XYZ file of C-alpha atoms in Angstrom:
766
model
C -0.155 -0.054 -0.104
C 2.754 2.066 1.020
C 4.314 1.545 -2.402
C 1.612 2.356 -4.225
C 1.043 5.695 -2.551
C 4.449 6.564 -3.556
C 4.178 5.817 -7.016
C 0.774 8.153 -7.026
C 2.729 10.546 -5.088
C 5.832 10.076 -7.846
C 3.366 10.579 -10.434
C 2.474 13.923 -9.710
C 5.915 15.131 -8.822
C 6.517 13.991 -11.522
C 3.599 16.075 -13.807
C 4.287 19.038 -11.217
C 3.225 18.808 -8.024
C 0.712 21.590 -7.041
C -0.756 22.786 -3.184
C -3.883 24.559 -2.898
C -3.627 28.526 -0.927
C -6.527 29.988 -2.017
C -8.300 31.177 1.693
C -11.571 30.265 0.671
C -10.354 26.376 0.111
C -10.646 26.618 3.774
C -14.146 27.139 4.120
C -17.268 24.760 3.681
C -19.663 24.386 1.312
C -23.321 25.318 2.760
C -25.396 22.248 1.625
C -28.180 23.362 3.422
C -28.830 26.717 1.516
C -27.518 25.881 -1.768
C -28.261 29.730 -2.750
C -25.862 31.507 -0.017
C -23.224 28.445 -1.421
C -24.046 30.663 -4.823
C -23.698 33.575 -3.821
C -20.372 33.467 -1.980
C -18.990 31.109 -5.075
C -19.901 33.600 -7.417
C -18.589 36.714 -6.007
C -15.741 35.337 -4.891
C -14.696 33.671 -8.111
C -15.317 37.340 -9.323
C -12.517 38.750 -6.379
C -10.387 36.216 -6.564
C -9.317 37.181 -10.590
C -8.733 41.100 -10.166
C -6.455 42.927 -7.922
C -6.213 47.035 -7.508
C -3.066 48.982 -7.774
C -3.203 53.008 -6.147
C -1.379 55.414 -6.440
C -1.352 58.226 -4.664
C 0.141 61.502 -5.086
C -0.885 65.674 -3.879
C -0.421 66.426 -7.507
C -3.184 64.449 -10.077
C -0.523 64.708 -12.933
C 2.117 63.480 -10.648
C 0.206 61.097 -9.325
C -1.022 59.618 -13.412
C 2.959 59.460 -14.491
C 3.478 57.368 -11.472
C 0.234 54.787 -12.178
C 1.669 55.012 -16.257
C 4.967 53.693 -15.077
C 3.655 51.027 -12.514
C 0.494 49.630 -15.193
C 3.774 49.647 -17.862
C 5.480 47.408 -15.284
C 2.498 45.333 -14.851
C 1.491 45.039 -18.728
C 2.317 41.203 -20.465
C 3.785 39.930 -17.444
C 2.851 36.126 -16.751
C -0.730 36.099 -15.497
C -1.539 39.083 -16.288
C -4.367 39.194 -18.257
C -5.006 42.852 -18.586
C -3.746 46.361 -17.059
C -6.518 48.993 -16.824
C -4.824 52.317 -16.085
C -6.517 54.809 -19.318
C -10.194 55.312 -20.285
C -9.799 55.387 -23.540
C -13.829 56.031 -24.207
C -16.574 57.670 -23.522
C -17.710 55.826 -19.559
C -20.361 58.691 -19.218
C -21.116 58.495 -23.380
C -21.534 54.131 -22.878
C -24.318 54.799 -20.068
C -25.678 57.853 -22.470
C -26.166 55.602 -25.619
C -27.721 52.440 -23.115
C -29.888 53.651 -21.629
C -31.676 56.881 -23.808
C -34.116 54.765 -24.968
C -35.619 54.083 -21.704
C -35.092 57.498 -20.357
C -38.370 58.294 -19.513
C -39.016 55.076 -18.067
C -36.888 55.126 -14.984
C -36.087 57.795 -12.842
C -34.243 58.149 -9.431
C -35.882 57.724 -5.780
C -35.306 61.122 -5.474
C -36.937 62.857 -8.893
C -38.987 60.294 -7.736
C -40.247 61.935 -4.794
C -39.690 65.551 -6.682
C -42.102 64.669 -9.762
C -44.981 63.225 -6.939
C -44.903 66.229 -3.990
C -43.473 69.151 -5.554
C -45.574 71.483 -7.054
C -45.457 72.598 -11.319
C -44.438 76.318 -9.938
C -41.270 74.950 -8.164
C -40.825 72.874 -10.653
C -41.143 74.788 -13.553
C -39.347 77.394 -11.559
C -35.975 74.649 -11.032
C -36.323 73.769 -14.457
C -36.053 76.766 -16.044
C -33.175 78.231 -13.275
C -30.862 75.254 -14.074
C -30.583 75.917 -18.104
C -30.249 79.383 -17.496
C -27.522 79.244 -15.459
C -24.111 79.298 -15.855
C -22.820 76.332 -13.811
C -25.891 74.229 -14.397
C -25.677 70.800 -14.657
C -24.296 69.241 -17.623
C -26.491 67.635 -19.457
C -26.609 65.265 -21.695
C -28.893 64.556 -24.432
C -30.692 66.985 -26.848
C -33.163 69.506 -25.101
C -35.759 68.568 -26.399
C -36.164 64.916 -25.149
C -34.107 65.888 -21.557
C -36.272 68.543 -21.272
C -36.174 68.641 -17.813
C -32.744 67.334 -17.254
C -34.241 63.744 -15.316
C -32.619 61.856 -17.870
C -28.965 63.462 -16.756
C -29.164 64.231 -13.652
C -30.336 59.899 -13.392
C -27.125 58.984 -15.040
C -24.835 61.667 -13.437
C -26.430 59.833 -9.948
C -26.063 56.863 -10.865
C -21.790 57.553 -11.404
C -22.139 59.045 -7.863
C -22.863 55.700 -6.435
C -19.237 54.616 -6.533
C -16.270 56.379 -5.351
C -14.445 56.400 -9.045
C -14.170 59.826 -11.210
C -12.780 60.302 -14.721
C -10.682 62.673 -14.294
C -7.961 63.307 -18.008
C -8.540 59.820 -19.000
C -8.239 57.910 -15.800
C -10.226 56.771 -13.268
C -9.456 58.447 -9.715
C -10.940 58.404 -6.156
C -9.737 61.412 -3.818
C -9.007 61.795 0.290
C -8.247 64.820 1.069
C -5.320 66.557 -0.358
C -4.409 62.933 -2.269
C -5.425 61.761 -5.495
C -5.067 58.137 -6.478
C -5.019 56.825 -9.824
C -6.803 53.477 -9.747
C -4.836 50.267 -12.016
C -7.716 47.968 -12.213
C -5.659 44.465 -12.901
C -7.233 40.921 -14.419
C -5.219 37.862 -13.225
C -5.001 34.961 -16.020
C -7.241 32.288 -15.495
C -3.956 29.739 -14.350
C -2.606 32.151 -12.096
C -2.998 29.427 -8.541
C 0.133 26.734 -8.567
C 2.806 28.818 -6.024
C 5.246 29.284 -8.259
C 2.859 31.943 -10.285
C 1.631 33.710 -7.360
C 5.126 34.307 -5.685
C 6.214 35.929 -8.796
C 3.305 37.684 -9.549
C 3.133 39.746 -5.965
C 7.864 39.974 -7.342
C 5.837 41.490 -10.093
C 3.597 43.653 -8.035
C 6.423 44.399 -5.752
C 8.491 46.145 -8.292
C 5.295 48.010 -9.645
C 5.194 49.686 -6.879
C 8.579 50.445 -6.817
C 8.562 51.932 -10.292
C 5.541 53.688 -9.334
C 7.439 54.892 -6.206
C 10.490 56.103 -8.138
C 8.733 58.037 -10.614
C 7.346 60.090 -7.576
C 4.339 58.610 -5.646
C 3.854 59.269 -2.662
C 2.090 55.979 -1.718
C 1.041 53.042 -3.430
C -2.020 50.678 -1.892
C -2.290 46.805 -3.962
C -4.878 44.915 -2.611
C -6.798 41.613 -3.872
C -6.705 38.195 -2.573
C -3.968 36.993 -4.451
C -1.727 38.729 -1.624
C -2.953 37.866 0.718
C -3.512 34.296 -0.196
C 0.613 35.042 -1.447
C 1.630 35.811 1.304
C -0.061 32.908 3.344
C 1.459 30.746 1.219
C 5.291 32.170 1.638
C 4.977 31.874 5.045
C 3.232 27.977 5.387
C 6.708 27.449 2.990
C 8.909 29.069 5.743
C 7.115 27.058 8.575
C 7.250 23.569 6.798
C 10.453 23.981 6.137
C 11.267 25.238 9.207
C 9.009 23.017 11.795
C 9.430 20.032 9.323
C 13.134 20.216 8.700
C 14.038 21.536 12.911
C 12.034 18.910 14.059
C 13.623 16.370 12.251
C 17.212 17.710 12.885
C 16.314 17.293 16.672
C 15.478 13.411 16.184
C 18.289 13.075 14.456
C 20.189 14.780 17.149
C 18.410 12.745 19.853
C 18.965 9.039 18.237
C 22.693 9.888 17.863
C 22.773 10.684 21.429
C 20.665 8.460 22.790
C 22.017 4.721 20.720
C 24.925 5.880 18.396
C 24.565 3.943 15.954
C 23.460 4.304 12.634
C 21.224 1.524 12.262
C 18.725 2.498 14.845
C 19.019 5.779 14.213
C 17.505 4.928 10.729
C 15.016 2.708 11.809
C 13.249 4.549 13.845
C 13.355 7.202 10.965
C 12.168 4.910 8.810
C 8.024 4.341 9.815
C 8.442 8.833 9.914
C 8.644 9.410 5.992
C 6.694 5.911 4.994
C 4.174 7.632 6.955
C 4.606 11.666 5.486
C 5.243 9.335 1.933
C 1.517 7.469 2.507
C -0.121 11.011 3.601
C 0.233 12.621 0.969
C 0.419 10.033 -1.096
C -2.984 9.013 -0.253
C -4.576 13.156 0.301
C -3.141 14.215 -3.542
C -5.660 10.582 -4.414
C -8.406 11.677 -2.010
C -8.432 15.879 -1.966
C -8.345 17.367 -5.542
C -5.869 19.599 -3.993
C -3.866 19.239 -0.488
C -3.944 22.861 1.383
C -0.401 24.524 2.630
C -1.794 24.083 6.016
C -2.821 20.203 6.036
C 1.565 19.815 4.904
C 1.736 22.333 8.023
C -0.573 20.611 10.784
C 1.051 17.139 8.990
C 4.342 17.684 10.098
C 3.151 16.890 14.040
C 3.690 13.400 12.770
C 7.009 13.461 13.031
C 6.089 14.300 16.556
C 3.902 10.784 16.791
C 4.852 8.282 14.239
C 8.881 8.487 15.917
C 7.325 7.266 18.795
C 6.608 3.932 17.650
C 10.197 2.853 15.962
C 11.783 5.284 19.423
C 10.273 1.734 21.168
C 11.068 -1.042 18.968
C 15.035 0.187 18.710
C 14.776 1.145 22.176
C 15.427 -2.404 23.358
C 18.799 -2.882 21.937
C 20.155 -0.923 24.646
C 19.971 -3.365 26.881
C 22.633 -6.784 27.311
C 19.522 -8.887 26.549
C 20.034 -11.149 23.473
C 18.569 -9.468 20.879
C 15.693 -11.078 18.666
C 13.586 -8.888 16.626
C 10.518 -10.446 16.691
C 10.545 -10.893 20.792
C 11.148 -7.199 20.728
C 7.021 -6.429 18.245
C 5.615 -9.282 21.247
C 6.598 -7.066 23.552
C 5.660 -3.993 22.675
C 2.775 -4.162 20.641
C 0.469 -3.852 22.869
C 1.374 -0.476 23.980
C 1.862 0.257 20.957
C -1.446 -0.741 19.434
C -3.595 0.401 22.373
C -0.700 4.192 22.082
C -1.831 4.278 18.084
C -5.725 3.338 18.809
C -5.898 5.965 20.528
C -4.228 8.593 18.552
C -6.108 7.627 15.867
C -9.284 8.631 17.208
C -8.311 12.414 18.390
C -7.213 12.712 15.078
C -11.038 11.357 14.287
C -12.650 13.566 15.768
C -10.822 15.857 13.388
C -11.402 14.382 10.281
C -15.264 14.310 10.943
C -15.480 17.886 11.003
C -17.423 19.190 8.125
C -14.752 22.250 7.392
C -12.920 20.743 4.778
C -9.968 22.100 5.597
C -9.478 19.885 9.300
C -11.451 16.292 7.053
C -8.380 17.023 5.401
C -5.806 17.789 8.051
C -7.645 14.603 10.075
C -6.884 12.282 7.180
C -3.463 12.689 5.807
C -2.002 13.015 10.263
C -4.211 9.292 9.954
C -3.430 7.737 7.181
C 0.371 9.070 8.507
C -0.259 7.327 11.685
C -1.786 4.159 10.211
C 1.235 3.710 7.261
C 4.799 4.774 10.160
C 2.454 1.748 12.891
C 2.171 -1.202 10.063
C 5.833 -0.475 8.581
C 7.043 -0.346 12.329
C 5.470 -3.343 13.008
C 5.934 -5.071 10.170
C 9.620 -3.838 8.208
C 11.692 -2.529 10.730
C 11.822 -6.138 12.085
C 12.623 -7.901 9.041
C 14.936 -5.095 8.723
C 16.808 -5.380 12.369
C 17.432 -9.697 12.765
C 21.090 -8.505 13.519
C 20.459 -4.571 15.285
C 24.108 -3.541 17.268
C 23.559 -3.066 21.268
C 23.304 0.614 20.590
C 25.722 2.426 23.702
C 22.635 4.508 25.524
C 23.937 4.074 28.788
C 25.210 7.394 29.505
C 21.152 9.015 28.960
C 20.059 5.967 30.333
C 21.982 6.570 33.310
C 21.413 9.785 33.537
C 17.375 9.474 33.046
C 17.454 7.240 36.038
C 19.559 9.357 38.247
C 16.483 11.973 37.265
C 14.638 8.881 37.687
C 15.032 8.214 41.423
C 15.476 11.869 42.676
C 12.001 12.199 41.247
C 9.633 12.079 44.634
C 6.483 9.938 43.984
C 2.629 11.046 45.193
C 2.601 7.821 47.040
C 5.564 8.850 49.060
C 4.833 12.119 49.036
C 2.767 13.843 50.889
C 3.775 17.918 49.731
C 3.783 16.526 46.293
C 0.141 15.049 46.694
C -1.078 18.377 48.188
C 0.770 21.025 45.330
C -0.447 18.060 42.974
C -3.876 18.938 44.477
C -3.917 22.771 44.626
C -2.948 22.858 41.369
C -6.051 20.905 40.154
C -7.923 23.608 42.402
C -5.846 26.968 40.913
C -6.309 25.036 37.504
C -10.145 24.579 37.134
C -10.224 28.272 39.173
C -8.194 29.439 35.940
C -10.915 27.217 33.268
C -13.015 29.904 34.784
C -11.825 32.307 33.349
C -11.347 31.321 29.748
C -12.877 33.064 27.291
C -14.058 31.706 23.550
C -12.382 32.904 20.687
C -14.425 31.777 17.376
C -12.592 33.958 14.912
C -12.785 32.416 11.187
C -9.142 34.073 10.788
C -7.552 31.952 13.040
C -7.653 29.551 10.141
C -5.019 31.692 8.024
C -2.000 34.675 8.204
C -1.510 38.010 6.445
C 0.133 40.288 7.162
C -0.542 43.587 9.219
C 0.620 45.790 6.149
C -1.301 44.114 3.518
C -4.465 43.833 5.488
C -3.531 47.252 6.398
C -3.827 47.719 2.403
C -6.944 46.219 1.665
C -8.801 47.672 4.211
C -7.889 51.312 2.964
C -8.307 50.292 -0.073
C -11.790 49.469 0.615
C -12.560 52.072 1.989
C -11.252 54.811 -0.503
C -13.484 52.867 -3.430
C -16.261 52.089 -1.584
C -16.240 47.916 -1.847
C -18.482 45.734 -0.621
C -18.018 44.230 3.018
C -16.576 41.301 2.891
C -18.450 37.943 3.017
C -21.649 40.796 4.365
C -24.605 40.852 1.127
C -28.460 40.002 0.929
C -29.783 37.108 -0.673
C -32.634 37.943 -2.521
C -35.182 35.361 -4.451
C -38.358 35.126 -6.042
C -39.874 32.810 -8.127
C -39.377 34.055 -11.423
C -37.952 37.539 -12.866
C -39.545 40.552 -12.237
C -40.578 38.892 -8.251
C -37.509 39.083 -7.768
C -36.449 43.124 -9.775
C -39.757 43.940 -7.122
C -38.624 42.143 -3.452
C -34.931 44.010 -4.578
C -36.661 47.241 -4.823
C -38.413 46.955 -2.085
C -35.192 46.481 0.275
C -33.206 48.976 -1.927
C -36.024 51.963 -0.856
C -35.373 51.450 2.984
C -32.105 51.279 2.372
C -32.127 54.683 0.268
C -33.845 56.054 3.532
C -32.157 59.268 4.555
C -31.956 58.309 8.178
C -31.149 54.032 6.744
C -28.548 51.910 8.968
C -25.957 54.516 10.784
C -22.342 53.571 9.104
C -23.866 53.138 5.841
C -22.745 54.464 2.733
C -23.528 52.576 -0.337
C -24.948 50.318 -1.746
C -25.597 48.306 -5.510
C -28.292 45.964 -6.562
C -28.923 44.892 -10.001
C -32.542 46.483 -9.973
C -30.841 49.910 -9.624
C -29.043 49.686 -13.099
C -32.440 47.598 -14.622
C -35.794 48.272 -12.721
C -38.739 45.893 -12.553
C -41.574 46.313 -14.821
C -44.070 47.533 -12.179
C -41.430 50.455 -11.633
C -41.119 51.576 -15.004
C -44.571 51.591 -15.627
C -45.877 53.462 -12.903
C -42.043 55.815 -13.690
C -42.810 56.327 -17.080
C -47.320 56.669 -16.084
C -45.683 59.450 -13.792
C -43.881 61.322 -16.211
C -46.654 61.884 -18.858
C -49.455 63.172 -15.984
C -46.623 65.057 -15.179
C -44.942 66.485 -17.718
C -45.445 65.452 -20.901
C -49.386 64.986 -21.312
C -50.953 68.317 -23.009
C -51.694 71.108 -21.452
C -48.699 69.814 -19.077
C -45.097 70.907 -17.841
C -43.555 70.478 -21.191
C -45.815 72.245 -23.230
C -45.124 75.693 -20.086
C -41.817 74.732 -20.252
C -41.198 75.395 -24.466
C -43.794 78.121 -24.582
C -41.692 80.515 -21.785
C -38.197 79.176 -23.792
C -40.788 80.693 -27.192
C -40.352 77.185 -28.827
C -43.641 75.827 -29.148
C -42.851 73.675 -31.879
C -40.602 71.809 -30.046
C -43.302 71.154 -27.147
C -44.955 69.080 -29.220
C -42.109 67.206 -31.134
C -41.066 66.264 -27.111
C -44.426 64.571 -26.904
C -44.376 62.436 -29.159
C -40.490 61.429 -27.836
C -42.396 60.231 -24.889
C -45.593 59.420 -25.858
C -43.871 56.528 -28.312
C -43.855 52.801 -27.493
C -40.893 51.472 -25.643
C -40.315 47.581 -25.002
C -39.439 47.943 -21.375
C -35.644 47.554 -20.272
C -35.090 43.925 -19.126
C -31.974 42.181 -16.625
C -31.064 40.324 -20.510
C -30.825 43.456 -22.336
C -28.752 45.477 -19.426
C -26.291 41.387 -18.901
C -26.033 41.672 -22.561
C -24.472 45.517 -22.197
C -19.996 46.383 -21.441
C -20.946 48.536 -18.229
C -23.056 45.842 -16.591
C -19.801 43.675 -16.952
C -18.213 44.531 -12.805
C -22.102 43.439 -11.755
C -22.766 40.534 -13.311
C -22.400 38.518 -10.015
C -24.446 40.338 -8.531
C -27.608 38.940 -10.587
C -27.969 34.607 -10.211
C -30.055 33.307 -12.189
C -29.024 30.688 -14.682
C -31.491 28.332 -16.846
C -33.639 26.191 -14.826
C -32.409 27.085 -11.131
C -34.100 29.720 -8.750
C -34.489 32.938 -9.808
C -31.763 35.249 -6.749
C -29.652 37.383 -6.305
C -27.373 39.594 -4.541
C -27.562 43.463 -3.289
C -24.168 44.903 -1.643
C -23.502 47.604 0.814
C -20.530 48.882 2.366
C -19.642 51.238 4.967
C -17.734 50.850 8.461
C -21.079 49.331 10.458
C -21.098 48.012 13.925
C -22.940 45.577 15.533
C -25.717 47.228 15.835
C -26.165 48.521 12.464
C -25.608 44.967 11.179
C -28.979 43.610 13.814
C -30.645 46.089 11.745
C -29.450 45.156 8.528
C -30.514 41.944 9.793
C -33.988 42.670 11.279
C -34.391 45.179 7.860
C -34.151 41.508 6.057
C -36.441 40.117 8.153
C -39.045 42.281 7.055
C -38.736 41.549 4.118
C -40.478 38.558 1.584
C -37.463 36.540 0.001
C -34.439 38.589 1.735
C -32.237 36.704 3.784
C -29.290 38.753 5.359
C -25.374 36.800 4.898
C -23.014 36.923 6.924
C -20.381 34.450 6.214
C -18.005 34.740 8.183
C -20.054 35.596 11.089
C -21.759 32.073 10.523
C -19.215 30.284 9.601
C -16.955 31.685 13.145
C -20.733 30.208 14.962
C -19.352 27.224 13.466
C -16.206 27.031 15.025
C -18.129 28.258 18.492
C -20.168 24.796 17.558
C -17.576 22.207 16.487
C -14.964 23.700 19.658
C -17.930 22.334 21.708
C -18.748 18.786 19.402
C -14.870 18.300 20.550
C -14.531 19.493 23.770
C -17.550 16.915 24.476
C -15.418 14.300 22.385
C -12.866 15.028 24.412
C -14.581 13.696 27.913
C -16.116 11.161 25.364
C -12.629 10.274 25.065
C -11.296 9.985 28.540
C -14.169 7.583 28.733
C -13.197 5.366 26.715
C -10.161 5.448 27.434
C -10.303 4.786 30.657
C -12.125 2.260 30.184
C -9.718 0.412 28.058
C -6.547 1.702 30.259
C -9.023 -0.245 33.034
C -9.640 -3.271 30.487
C -6.318 -2.920 30.523
C -4.013 -2.283 33.686
C -7.378 -3.294 36.422
C -6.449 -1.107 39.447
C -2.933 -0.038 38.192
C -5.173 1.620 35.120
C -4.614 5.007 37.459
C -1.420 5.956 37.613
C -1.130 5.703 32.955
C -4.156 8.414 33.479
C -4.200 10.749 36.610
C -0.480 12.564 35.033
C -2.407 13.626 30.986
C -5.336 15.000 32.821
C -3.540 17.308 35.828
C -1.287 18.092 32.751
C -3.986 19.015 30.860
C -5.769 21.224 33.631
C -2.826 22.702 34.555
C -2.720 23.808 30.644
C -6.347 24.797 30.054
C -5.962 26.577 33.822
C -2.803 28.663 32.974
C -4.759 30.016 29.193
C -7.662 30.988 32.012
C -5.250 33.012 34.093
C -2.712 34.705 31.040
C -5.818 35.449 29.554
C -5.991 33.754 26.616
C -8.449 32.667 24.572
C -9.889 29.060 23.961
C -10.309 28.011 20.772
C -10.907 24.916 18.196
C -7.539 24.474 18.173
C -6.936 24.381 21.951
C -9.403 22.256 22.726
C -8.185 20.349 19.951
C -4.823 20.898 21.170
C -6.073 19.070 24.619
C -7.818 16.030 22.699
C -4.445 14.859 21.285
C -2.098 15.361 24.651
C -4.916 12.991 26.229
C -3.641 10.238 23.708
C -0.314 11.407 23.615
C 0.482 11.895 27.399
C -1.528 8.474 28.038
C 0.804 7.058 25.136
C 3.399 8.241 28.063
C 2.245 6.588 31.016
C 1.469 2.818 28.685
C 4.942 3.077 27.533
C 6.215 3.425 30.942
C 4.022 0.753 32.848
C 3.983 -1.850 30.074
C 7.949 -1.553 30.572
C 8.655 -1.822 26.896
C 11.312 -5.189 26.714
C 11.003 -5.581 30.841
C 13.314 -3.739 31.783
C 12.174 0.102 33.339
C 15.294 1.179 31.640
C 14.637 0.123 28.421
C 11.096 2.127 28.892
C 12.620 5.459 30.900
C 14.616 5.701 27.576
C 11.997 5.543 25.195
C 9.277 7.531 26.877
C 11.300 9.836 27.373
C 12.691 9.936 23.816
C 9.180 9.684 22.686
C 8.167 13.238 24.674
C 11.786 15.335 23.318
C 10.533 14.553 19.740
C 7.023 15.001 19.918
C 8.332 18.630 22.338
C 10.588 19.537 18.992
C 8.082 18.685 17.061
C 4.980 20.664 18.781
C 7.394 23.125 20.546
C 8.050 24.102 16.985
C 4.759 24.162 15.849
C 3.728 26.714 18.651
C 6.387 29.645 16.660
C 3.874 28.903 14.074
C 2.168 32.820 13.033
C -1.078 31.395 12.004
C -2.716 31.936 14.827
C -4.963 28.095 15.339
C -2.048 26.679 14.770
C 0.580 28.497 16.332
C -2.050 27.565 19.899
C -2.616 24.091 19.145
C 1.310 23.731 19.343
C 1.554 25.680 22.447
C -1.798 23.627 24.472
C 0.462 20.339 23.205
C 3.562 22.052 24.447
C 2.725 22.508 27.337
C 0.333 19.249 28.221
C 2.758 17.374 26.582
C 5.157 18.939 29.039
C 3.473 17.887 32.376
C 2.510 14.744 31.023
C 6.059 13.156 30.362
C 7.154 15.317 34.387
C 3.942 13.463 35.922
C 4.379 9.788 34.851
C 7.008 8.956 36.770
C 5.101 10.252 39.973
C 3.166 8.273 39.383
C 5.216 4.548 38.879
C 5.411 2.731 41.006
C 8.594 1.586 43.770
C 9.420 -1.279 42.419
C 10.360 0.456 39.211
C 13.618 2.276 40.799
């Protein structure tokens, strides 16, 4: 089996091995709400293929020159499909030409209110004043086609929904006295491998440097690419640091303990096979293996090394070496240890988060392969085993053990442990849950700062928060959108809300189009209405007839399909979710700096409208993390019960000696976190669950005594603990918060288990 998986791995390597780095791949699909999942996927797909650069300077001309320098660097580079730094076409003209046929069927909310409420005199006076004012608003249509300027005003108002402005052929945003020139970058479809991400990141770094050399005062960047590339770079560093660091530490420990190459090679063989099998099987089971899985998978080293250590430790005694007998001696203890390890990782594999499932299966496959190698291959390779010189290390450990206190003979130790347990419970009562999904990834603070500033400057939608609107047909969908956006547009709707975007803003429902057309006919274009009065005042009565004929002409209504086919709809197409044979649904996004109270008002707003759901993807996934934390907490309690039963079946009245050190160590770790103000999360709880498994293993190894020699049991247990501490201690250096707290939890709990296990050994072990 291991050879087959090795061949699978070799085949993938020959074809070009690639790993998943996308942050979105960490998240679970929402099988219960397919429309939500579709909306999230559509929005994510739209965002993952784009990047934005903002080049800032107080002088707009200088900002433009610096932006040109950055655009030249980006254009034509591998992985970049298109760079937009200048707007050659007339954007306003495109919108004017598209909407011109429907100018009598579309009004903004403000225009609708004005035509419904203002008297004729006020409407007429406003129009005349604008016509004769030298600083009046620009007109985008002839006077007879838009006598009251409603069409022109509506287009300008629509353009004002965005923070972007056209200036000298560029897209710009302003903040104070700084002008930011916007560079929009479309990424190629195949720019997803780690190597391509790093190449693209280097290209953007060069573009940033070119912009600053050309005089830019500041350059900002935003996009999934920058977060994914930074995370991938960090993960690769951690894999090399943690994995190679653990391996080098094990080599040094084994060399000191055995001073012979063959025992060292036999200890490393199960680790190598376990890692190869885990990666090969994962490539078969999953479309892509995430880099975080590989970082987490380095923990295989800290567990799998135990199996080889237990086997080769027997060669440090003066007894004649018999590989078969050594395997029989350690098999019960190792079998029980691997079962408890698999139970812990199976709990992780059962979680609905894809990344947790992948981590759990990766590690389980690795441990099973390592255990089979240690029990089947290693004895065959160890028929002729030289005696390893472990006397120096064994002697040192035995001397420490003899000086180590035992609970049965040291009343102060028993009292101290009892007091420590009570204090730990006090600390545990101070623990606070932290289920923020951001624990699953790490992005540099500077990358996050730039992303947030770009979002604020460009008024980009809130990440992971939107309204999902569904309806039985197209027109009902648009009407439900309009009912929702009418409330969002109210002057004092939601504090902090700066804007929103919906398809119905650009392609209104037929009902609204008919109502707007009827309102304009009644107030403006019927015989004797305001249009005639306006042109009479302008002494152009013949133009009034022309204007009335245009307004009365039959025009087919604007439908979403026509708008979606137009180039100007390109940025908004992800909002329209309908496909042939699928339910009618759309997304309404919003922007702004919203606090918790504002979000609650948005949730309440959605609840008042039929077919509208407020989606907060990050909040729902954080809630899922909380539920998983509680689930693993219950599994941990169940695990104590199961392991206690297994230990009782094997050790009867001595089972407490095996279990209690780990219980106290886990309690102490959780209590320490409480006193230090560290929050409890899913990975903290899982670390305690895994520590239960590994800590109990040390008790099993000590109690079973390996080859029947207490010195061998002490040596193998100590080496197993030290290698685990190396592996998980280095994992605590990870900058990914989840892996950091997991490594720290296991490091502290395993240290406690190792130090406490001798305190509960029997007196005859001395």
